Coordinates of C-alpha atoms and ligand atoms in Angstrom, one line a residue:
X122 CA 19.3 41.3 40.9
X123 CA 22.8 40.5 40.4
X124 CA 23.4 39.7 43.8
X125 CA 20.5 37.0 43.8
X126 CA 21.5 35.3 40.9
X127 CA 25.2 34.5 42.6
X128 CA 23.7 33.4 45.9
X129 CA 21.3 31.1 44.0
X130 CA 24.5 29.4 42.3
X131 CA 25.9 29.5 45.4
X132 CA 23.0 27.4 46.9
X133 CA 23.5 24.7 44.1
X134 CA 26.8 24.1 45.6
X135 CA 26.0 22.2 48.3
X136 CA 23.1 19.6 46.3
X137 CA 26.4 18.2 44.8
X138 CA 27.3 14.9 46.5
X139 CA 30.5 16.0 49.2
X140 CA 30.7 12.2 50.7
X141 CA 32.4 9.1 49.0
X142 CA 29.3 7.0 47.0
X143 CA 27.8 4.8 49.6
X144 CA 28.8 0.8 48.8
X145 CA 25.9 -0.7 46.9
X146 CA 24.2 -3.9 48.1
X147 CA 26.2 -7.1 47.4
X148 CA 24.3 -8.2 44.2
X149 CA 21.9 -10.9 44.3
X150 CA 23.9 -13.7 41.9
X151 CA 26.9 -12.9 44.0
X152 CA 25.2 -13.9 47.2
X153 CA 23.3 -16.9 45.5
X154 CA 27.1 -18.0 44.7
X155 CA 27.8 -17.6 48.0
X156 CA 25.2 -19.7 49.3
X157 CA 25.6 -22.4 47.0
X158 CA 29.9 -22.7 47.9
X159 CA 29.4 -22.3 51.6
X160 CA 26.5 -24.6 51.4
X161 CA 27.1 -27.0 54.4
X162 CA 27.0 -30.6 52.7
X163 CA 26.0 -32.4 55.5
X164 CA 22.8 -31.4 55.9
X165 CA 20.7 -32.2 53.2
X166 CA 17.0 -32.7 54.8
X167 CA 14.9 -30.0 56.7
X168 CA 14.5 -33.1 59.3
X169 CA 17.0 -32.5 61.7
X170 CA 17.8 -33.0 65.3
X171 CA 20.1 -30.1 67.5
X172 CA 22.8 -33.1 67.7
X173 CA 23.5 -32.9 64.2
X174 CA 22.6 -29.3 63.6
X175 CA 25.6 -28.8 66.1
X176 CA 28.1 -30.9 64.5
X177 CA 27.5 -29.6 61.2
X178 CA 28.4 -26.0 62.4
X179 CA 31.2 -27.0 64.6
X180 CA 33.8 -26.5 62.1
X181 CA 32.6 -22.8 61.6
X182 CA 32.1 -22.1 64.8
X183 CA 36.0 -23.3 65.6
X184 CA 36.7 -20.6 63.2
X185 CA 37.3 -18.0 65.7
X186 CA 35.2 -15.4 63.7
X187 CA 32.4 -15.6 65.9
X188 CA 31.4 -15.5 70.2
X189 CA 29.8 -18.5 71.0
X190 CA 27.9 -18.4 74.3
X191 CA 25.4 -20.6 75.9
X192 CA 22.4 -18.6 76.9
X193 CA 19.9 -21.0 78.2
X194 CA 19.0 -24.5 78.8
X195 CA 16.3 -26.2 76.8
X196 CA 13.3 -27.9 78.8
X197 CA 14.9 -31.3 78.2
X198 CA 18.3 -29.5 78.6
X199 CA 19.8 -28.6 75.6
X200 CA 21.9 -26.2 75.4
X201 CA 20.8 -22.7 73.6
X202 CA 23.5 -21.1 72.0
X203 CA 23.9 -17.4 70.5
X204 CA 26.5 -17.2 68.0
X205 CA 27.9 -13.4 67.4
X206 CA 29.8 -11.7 64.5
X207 CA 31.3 -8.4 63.6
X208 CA 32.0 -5.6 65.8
X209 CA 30.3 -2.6 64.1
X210 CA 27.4 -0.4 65.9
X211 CA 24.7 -1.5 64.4
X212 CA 22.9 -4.6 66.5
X213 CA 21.2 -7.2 64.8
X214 CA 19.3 -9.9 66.1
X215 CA 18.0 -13.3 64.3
X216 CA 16.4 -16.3 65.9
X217 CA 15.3 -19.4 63.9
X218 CA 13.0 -22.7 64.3
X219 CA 11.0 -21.5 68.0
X220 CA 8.5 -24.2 65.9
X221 CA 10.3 -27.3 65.8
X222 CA 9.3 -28.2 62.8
X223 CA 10.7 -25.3 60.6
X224 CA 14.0 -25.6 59.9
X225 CA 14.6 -23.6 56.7
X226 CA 15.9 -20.7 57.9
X227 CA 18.6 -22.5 60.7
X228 CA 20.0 -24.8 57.4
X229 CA 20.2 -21.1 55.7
X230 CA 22.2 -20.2 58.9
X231 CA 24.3 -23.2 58.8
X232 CA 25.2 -22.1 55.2
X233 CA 25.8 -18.3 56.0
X234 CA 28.1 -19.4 59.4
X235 CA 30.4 -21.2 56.9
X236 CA 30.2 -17.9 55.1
X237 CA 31.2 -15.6 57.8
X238 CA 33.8 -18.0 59.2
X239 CA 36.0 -17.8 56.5
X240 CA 38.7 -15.3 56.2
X241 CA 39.7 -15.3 52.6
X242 CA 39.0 -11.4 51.6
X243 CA 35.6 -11.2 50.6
X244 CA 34.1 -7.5 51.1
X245 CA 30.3 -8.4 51.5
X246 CA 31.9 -10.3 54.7
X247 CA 34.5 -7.1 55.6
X248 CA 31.2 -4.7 55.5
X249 CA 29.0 -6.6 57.8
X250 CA 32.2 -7.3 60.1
X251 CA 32.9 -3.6 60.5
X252 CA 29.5 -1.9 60.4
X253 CA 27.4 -4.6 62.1
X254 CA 27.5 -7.4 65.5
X255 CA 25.0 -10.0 64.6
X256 CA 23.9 -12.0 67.2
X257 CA 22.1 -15.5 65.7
X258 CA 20.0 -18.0 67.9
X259 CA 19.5 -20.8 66.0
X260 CA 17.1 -23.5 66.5
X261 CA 15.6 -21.9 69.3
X262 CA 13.1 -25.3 69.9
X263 CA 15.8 -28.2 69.7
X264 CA 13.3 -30.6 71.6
X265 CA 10.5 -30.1 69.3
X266 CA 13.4 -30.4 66.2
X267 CA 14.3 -33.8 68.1
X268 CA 10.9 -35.0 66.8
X269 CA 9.6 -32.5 64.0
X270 CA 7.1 -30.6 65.7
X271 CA 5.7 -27.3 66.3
X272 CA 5.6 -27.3 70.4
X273 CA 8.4 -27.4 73.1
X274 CA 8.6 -30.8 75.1
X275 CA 5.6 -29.5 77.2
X276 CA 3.3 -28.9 74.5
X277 CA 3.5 -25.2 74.6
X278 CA 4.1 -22.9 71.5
X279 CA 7.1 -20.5 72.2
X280 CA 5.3 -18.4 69.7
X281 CA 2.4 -17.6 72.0
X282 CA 4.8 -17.5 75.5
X283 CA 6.2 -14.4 75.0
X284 CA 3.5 -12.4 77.9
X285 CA 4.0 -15.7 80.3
X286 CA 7.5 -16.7 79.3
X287 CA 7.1 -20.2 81.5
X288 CA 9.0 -21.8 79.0
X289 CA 13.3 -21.1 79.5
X290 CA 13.3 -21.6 75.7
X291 CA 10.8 -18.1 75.7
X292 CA 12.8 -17.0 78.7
X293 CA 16.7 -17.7 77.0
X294 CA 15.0 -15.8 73.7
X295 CA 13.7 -12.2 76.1
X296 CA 16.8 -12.7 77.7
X297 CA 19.0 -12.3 74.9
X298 CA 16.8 -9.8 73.6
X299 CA 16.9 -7.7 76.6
X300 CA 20.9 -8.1 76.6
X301 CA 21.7 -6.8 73.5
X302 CA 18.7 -4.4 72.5
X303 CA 18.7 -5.2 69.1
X304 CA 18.2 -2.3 66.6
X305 CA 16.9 -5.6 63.8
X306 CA 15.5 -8.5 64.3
X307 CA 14.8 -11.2 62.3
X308 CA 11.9 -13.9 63.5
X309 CA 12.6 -17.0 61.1
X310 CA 9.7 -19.6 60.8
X311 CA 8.4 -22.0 57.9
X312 CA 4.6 -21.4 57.2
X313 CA 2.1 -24.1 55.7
X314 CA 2.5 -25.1 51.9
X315 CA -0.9 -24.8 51.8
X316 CA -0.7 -21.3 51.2
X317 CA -1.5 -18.9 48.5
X318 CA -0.1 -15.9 47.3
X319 CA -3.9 -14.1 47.8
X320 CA -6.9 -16.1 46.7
X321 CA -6.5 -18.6 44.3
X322 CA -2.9 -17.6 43.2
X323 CA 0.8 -19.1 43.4
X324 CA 1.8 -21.5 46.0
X325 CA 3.6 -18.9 48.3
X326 CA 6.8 -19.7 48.8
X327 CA 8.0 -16.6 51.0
X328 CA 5.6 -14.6 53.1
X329 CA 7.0 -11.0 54.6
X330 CA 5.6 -9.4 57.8
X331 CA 6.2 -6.6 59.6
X332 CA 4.6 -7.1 62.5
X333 CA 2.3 -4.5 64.3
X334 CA 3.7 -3.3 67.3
X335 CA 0.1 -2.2 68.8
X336 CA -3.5 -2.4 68.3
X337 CA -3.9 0.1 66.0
X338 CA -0.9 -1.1 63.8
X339 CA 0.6 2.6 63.8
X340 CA 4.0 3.4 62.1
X341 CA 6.0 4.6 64.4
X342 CA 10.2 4.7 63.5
X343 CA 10.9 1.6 65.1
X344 CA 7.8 -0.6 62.6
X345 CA 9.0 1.8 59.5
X346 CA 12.4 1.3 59.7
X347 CA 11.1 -2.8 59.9
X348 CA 9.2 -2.3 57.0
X349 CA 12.3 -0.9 54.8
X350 CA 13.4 -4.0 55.7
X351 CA 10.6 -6.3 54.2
X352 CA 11.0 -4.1 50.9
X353 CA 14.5 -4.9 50.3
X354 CA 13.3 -8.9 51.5
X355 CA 10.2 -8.1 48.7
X356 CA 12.6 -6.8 46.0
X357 CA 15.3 -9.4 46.0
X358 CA 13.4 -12.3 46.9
X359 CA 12.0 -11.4 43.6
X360 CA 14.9 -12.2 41.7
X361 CA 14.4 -15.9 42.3
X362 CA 10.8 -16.3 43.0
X363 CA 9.0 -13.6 41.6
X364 CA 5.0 -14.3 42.0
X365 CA 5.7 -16.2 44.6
X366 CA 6.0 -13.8 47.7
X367 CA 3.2 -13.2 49.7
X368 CA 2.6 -10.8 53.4
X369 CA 1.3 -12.0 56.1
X370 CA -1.6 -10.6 57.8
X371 CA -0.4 -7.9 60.4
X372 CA -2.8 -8.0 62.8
X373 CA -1.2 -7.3 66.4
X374 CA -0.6 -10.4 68.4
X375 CA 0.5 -9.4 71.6
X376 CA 1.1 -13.1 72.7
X377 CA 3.8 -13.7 69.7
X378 CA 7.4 -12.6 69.8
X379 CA 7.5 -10.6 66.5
X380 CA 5.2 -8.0 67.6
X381 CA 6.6 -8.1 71.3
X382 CA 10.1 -7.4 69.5
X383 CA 8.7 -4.3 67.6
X384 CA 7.0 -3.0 70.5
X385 CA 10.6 -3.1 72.6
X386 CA 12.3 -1.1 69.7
X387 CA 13.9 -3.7 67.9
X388 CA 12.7 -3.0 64.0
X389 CA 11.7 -6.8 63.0
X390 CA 10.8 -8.7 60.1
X391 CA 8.8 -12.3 59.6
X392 CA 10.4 -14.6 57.0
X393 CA 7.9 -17.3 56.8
X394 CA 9.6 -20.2 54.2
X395 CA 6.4 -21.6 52.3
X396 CA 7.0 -24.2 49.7
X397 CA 8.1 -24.2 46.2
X398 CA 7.4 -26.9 43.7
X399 CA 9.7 -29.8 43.8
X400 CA 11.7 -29.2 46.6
X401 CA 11.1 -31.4 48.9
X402 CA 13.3 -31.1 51.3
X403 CA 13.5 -27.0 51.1
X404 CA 16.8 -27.0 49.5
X405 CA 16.2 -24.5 46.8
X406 CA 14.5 -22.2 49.7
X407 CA 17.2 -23.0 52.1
X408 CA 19.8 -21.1 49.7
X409 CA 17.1 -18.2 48.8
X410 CA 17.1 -17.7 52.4
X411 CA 20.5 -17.5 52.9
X412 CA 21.0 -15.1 49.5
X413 CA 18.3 -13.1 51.2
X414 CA 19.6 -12.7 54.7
X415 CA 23.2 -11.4 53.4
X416 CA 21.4 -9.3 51.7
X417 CA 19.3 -7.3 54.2
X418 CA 22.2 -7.1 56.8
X419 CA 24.3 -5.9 53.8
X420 CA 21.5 -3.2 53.5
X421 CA 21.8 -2.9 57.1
X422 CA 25.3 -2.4 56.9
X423 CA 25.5 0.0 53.7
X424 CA 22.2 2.1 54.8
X425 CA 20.7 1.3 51.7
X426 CA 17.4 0.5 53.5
X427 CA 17.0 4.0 53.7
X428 CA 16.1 4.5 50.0
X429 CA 13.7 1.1 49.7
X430 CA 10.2 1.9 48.7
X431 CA 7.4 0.5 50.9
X432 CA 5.2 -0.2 48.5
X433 CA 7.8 -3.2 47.5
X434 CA 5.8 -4.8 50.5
X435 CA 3.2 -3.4 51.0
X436 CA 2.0 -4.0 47.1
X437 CA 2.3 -7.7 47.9
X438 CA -0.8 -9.6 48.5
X439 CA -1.8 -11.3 51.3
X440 CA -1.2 -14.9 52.2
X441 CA -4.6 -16.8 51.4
X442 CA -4.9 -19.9 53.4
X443 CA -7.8 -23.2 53.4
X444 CA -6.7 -24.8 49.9
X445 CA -6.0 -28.0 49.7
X446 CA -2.7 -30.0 48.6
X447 CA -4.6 -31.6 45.8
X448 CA -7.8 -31.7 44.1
X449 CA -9.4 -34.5 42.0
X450 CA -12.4 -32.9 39.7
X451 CA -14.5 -34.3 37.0
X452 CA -15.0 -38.0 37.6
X453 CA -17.2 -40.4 38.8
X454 CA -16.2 -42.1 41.7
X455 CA -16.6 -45.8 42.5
X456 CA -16.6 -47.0 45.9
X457 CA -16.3 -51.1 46.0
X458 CA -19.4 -53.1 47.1
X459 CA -21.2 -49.8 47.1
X460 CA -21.6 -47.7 43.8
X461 CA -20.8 -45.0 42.0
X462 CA -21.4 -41.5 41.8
X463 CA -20.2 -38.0 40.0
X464 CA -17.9 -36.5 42.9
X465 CA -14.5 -34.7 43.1
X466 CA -12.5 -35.7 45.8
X467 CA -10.3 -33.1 48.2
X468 CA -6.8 -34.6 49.2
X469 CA -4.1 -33.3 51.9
X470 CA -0.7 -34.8 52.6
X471 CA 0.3 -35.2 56.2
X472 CA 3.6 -33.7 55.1
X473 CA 2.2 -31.3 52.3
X474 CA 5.7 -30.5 51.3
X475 CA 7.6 -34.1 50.6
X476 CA 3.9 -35.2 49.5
X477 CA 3.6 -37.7 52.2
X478 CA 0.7 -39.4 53.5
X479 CA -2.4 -38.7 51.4
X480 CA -5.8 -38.9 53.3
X481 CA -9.2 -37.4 51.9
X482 CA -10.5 -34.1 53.1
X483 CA -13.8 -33.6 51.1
X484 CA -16.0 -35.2 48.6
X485 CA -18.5 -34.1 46.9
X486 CA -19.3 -30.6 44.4
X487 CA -15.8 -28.7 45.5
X488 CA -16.2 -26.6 42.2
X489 CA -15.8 -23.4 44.9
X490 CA -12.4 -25.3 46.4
X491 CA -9.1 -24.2 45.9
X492 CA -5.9 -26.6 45.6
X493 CA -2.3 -26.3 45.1
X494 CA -2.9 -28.9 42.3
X495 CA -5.9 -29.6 40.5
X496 CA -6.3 -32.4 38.7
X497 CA -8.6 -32.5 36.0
X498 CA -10.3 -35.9 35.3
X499 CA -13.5 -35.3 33.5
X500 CA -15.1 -38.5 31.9
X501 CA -12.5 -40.7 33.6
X502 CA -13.6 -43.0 36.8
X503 CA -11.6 -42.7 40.1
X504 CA -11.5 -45.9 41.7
X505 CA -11.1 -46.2 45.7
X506 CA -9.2 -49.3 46.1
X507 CA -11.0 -51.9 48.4
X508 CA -8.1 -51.6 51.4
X509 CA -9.0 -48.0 51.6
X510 CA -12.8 -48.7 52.3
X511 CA -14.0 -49.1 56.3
X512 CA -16.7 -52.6 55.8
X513 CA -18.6 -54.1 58.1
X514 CA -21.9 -56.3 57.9
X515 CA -23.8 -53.3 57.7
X516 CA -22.0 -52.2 54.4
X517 CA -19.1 -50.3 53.3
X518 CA -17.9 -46.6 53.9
X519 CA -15.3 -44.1 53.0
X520 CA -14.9 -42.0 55.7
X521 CA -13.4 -38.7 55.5
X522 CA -10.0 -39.0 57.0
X523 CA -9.0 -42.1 55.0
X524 CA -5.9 -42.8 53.1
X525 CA -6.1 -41.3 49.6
X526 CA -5.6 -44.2 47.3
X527 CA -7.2 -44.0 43.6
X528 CA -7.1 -46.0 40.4
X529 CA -8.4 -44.1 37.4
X530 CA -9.9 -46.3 35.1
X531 CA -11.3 -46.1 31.5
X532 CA -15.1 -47.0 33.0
X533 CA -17.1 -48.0 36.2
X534 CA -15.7 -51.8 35.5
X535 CA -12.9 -53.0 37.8
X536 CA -11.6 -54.5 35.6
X537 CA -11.3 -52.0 32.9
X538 CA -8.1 -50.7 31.8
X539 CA -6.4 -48.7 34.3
X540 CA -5.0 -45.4 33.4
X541 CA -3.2 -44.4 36.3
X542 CA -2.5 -44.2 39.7
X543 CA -3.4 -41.3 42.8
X544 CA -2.0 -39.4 44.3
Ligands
ZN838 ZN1 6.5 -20.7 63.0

């Protein structure tokens, strides 16, 4: 009896904690801080071409923190450039803006280059130095940036080349991929702001992934280790933007990177930048991305990940897509030389983000619709105004697909008192 009492004391010995305390995660205000004093001033619109993208990191890159190495050529022959820090063990991986037109994330990187370069003692910066190499790709579509869209000069979606690779920006991307054997990656894109965080809630202004690396979506080590990830991204996105963070759906693509990437071994995570209200140009989620990225490659570098819960991502609910940018319910509209009738009236933005370019989508009984905005206009009459209207001999029409243009008025009169002005 005795004996069995010391050897279970002696077995409590060894629960006691015999290493140093692991460094916690830098916390989130300190790496908002950070994003806001490194924020790189001369970009200030998430329009941008690769020309000015460059210049506004040259005086980081000049630094001599970082390896700069031209990877691959562009279709039209720009340059694609990897841009490497630290010298730790750990290999991570992050690529931004294959879509042209999403350029959150590379502004984010911008900021966090002007971070890293700097060599005043910082130890968020001395941790990822020693326990991590990063290896960034930004802006890996700088012909579709040139212009603001989606699609390479050829038309082709890098996104969906990854099986083919006939494009060199796909190619450059594998390449790099296949050099360093990432153990993280992180696939950086922007995602509609017609989205909603699940049916009928919040604009979503972050949606998490981590993407299926087969058919059957299994969790191997290599997707789990991804999806400690994309609970630490849950978690402290949620500091800023709680509500507001959404998953995307994780059915396996085998024609897009992401899953390609998690099916090579490389544990990687989506960061789709939505939309938040009143930032047009992505400012405010240009820094939350930054904040966020520190963040994960400081969990990276602490092995914090280790102890994130799961269900921080996989609680979230799903993106919910099809509502529109605005909705007009309640009133009677009047159409010029034609009549009026009790309708609401669907709206869309070409650029649902900056609210640019209004045209109408659907009119008629949308009580089932869903809208970023609605806007209630019950007993109030919702004027088209007579530019908007397509007339000819045979009468007039308002076609869907024509410029939104509205003048709410007290009554069906023209010339009645005119309450405001839509969108
Ligand atoms: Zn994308």
């Amino acid at each position: 009896m005795t004996r069995g009492w010391i050897l279970t004391l002696a077995t409590l010995v060894p629960l006691m904690p015999i290493t140093a305390q692991q460094p916690s995660v830098s916390p989130w205000p300190e790496r908002l801080a950070i994003a806001a004093q490194y924020r790189v001033s001369s970009i200030t619109t998430r329009r941008f071409t690769q020309d000015h993208f460059r210049r506004a990191i040259a005086p980081s890159l000049a630094s001599g923190a970082f390896e700069v190495t031209e990877v691959g050529r562009s279709m039209q022959g720009r340059p694609l450039t990897t841009v490497t820090f630290g010298t730790g063990p750990v290999t991570v991986f992050l690529w931004s803006q294959m879509h042209g037109d999403e350029a959150t994330a590379t502004m984010a990187l911008a900021d966090i280059f002007a971070f890293l370069a700097d060599d005043a003692p910082n130890a968020l910066r001395d941790r990822l130095s020693r326990a991590l190499t990063v290896t960034f790709l930004p802006m890996v579509n700088p012909d579709g940036a040139e212009i603001f869209q989606r699609h390479n000069a050829a038309g082709i979606d890098i996104n969906r080349d990854v099986r083919r690779l006939a494009s060199p920006e796909a190619r450059t991307l594998k390449a790099v991929r296949d050099r360093i054997e990432p153990d993280f990656g992180f696939n950086l894109h922007d995602q509609s702001a017609r989205v909603q965080v699940g049916p009928g809630g919040a604009q979503a202004a972050i949606a998490l992934l981590d993407p299926a690396a087969d058919e059957e979506r299994s969790y191997g080590p290599v997707r789990t280790r991804a999806r400690q990830v994309a609970a630490f991204l849950a978690r402290d996105f949620a500091n800023a933007i709680p509500g507001r963070i959404a998953r995307y759906d994780d059915t396996f693509n085998p024609r897009a990177f992401g899953d390609l990437m998690q099916a090579w071994g490389t544990s990687t995570v989506l960061i789709e930048s939505g939309a938040l209200p009143d930032d047009p140009q992505k400012q405010e989620l240009r820094s939350l991305n930054a904040a966020a990225i520190l963040g994960a490659l400081d969990a990276i570098a602490t092995g914090s990940l280790d102890a994130e819960d799961p269900d921080q991502y996989q609680s979230l609910p799903f993106n919910s897509g099809g509502a529109y940018d605005l909705l007009l319910t309640g009133a009677t509209l009047v159409l010029p030389g034609v009549g009026a009738l009790r309708a609401d009236v669907a709206v869309n933005f070409d650029d649902s983000v900056a609210r640019i370019g209004a045209t109408i989508r659907e009119v008629g009984d949308l009580t089932a619709a869903t809208a970023m905005d609605t806007l209630d206009l019950s007993g109030r009459f919702l004027h088209v105004t007579p530019d908007v209207m397509t007339i000819s001999s045979g009468g007039g029409w308002l076609p869907i697909g024509s410029t939104a243009r509205f003048v709410v008025r007290e009554t069906a009169d023209p010339t009645s008192p005119e309450l405001s002005r839509l969108p």
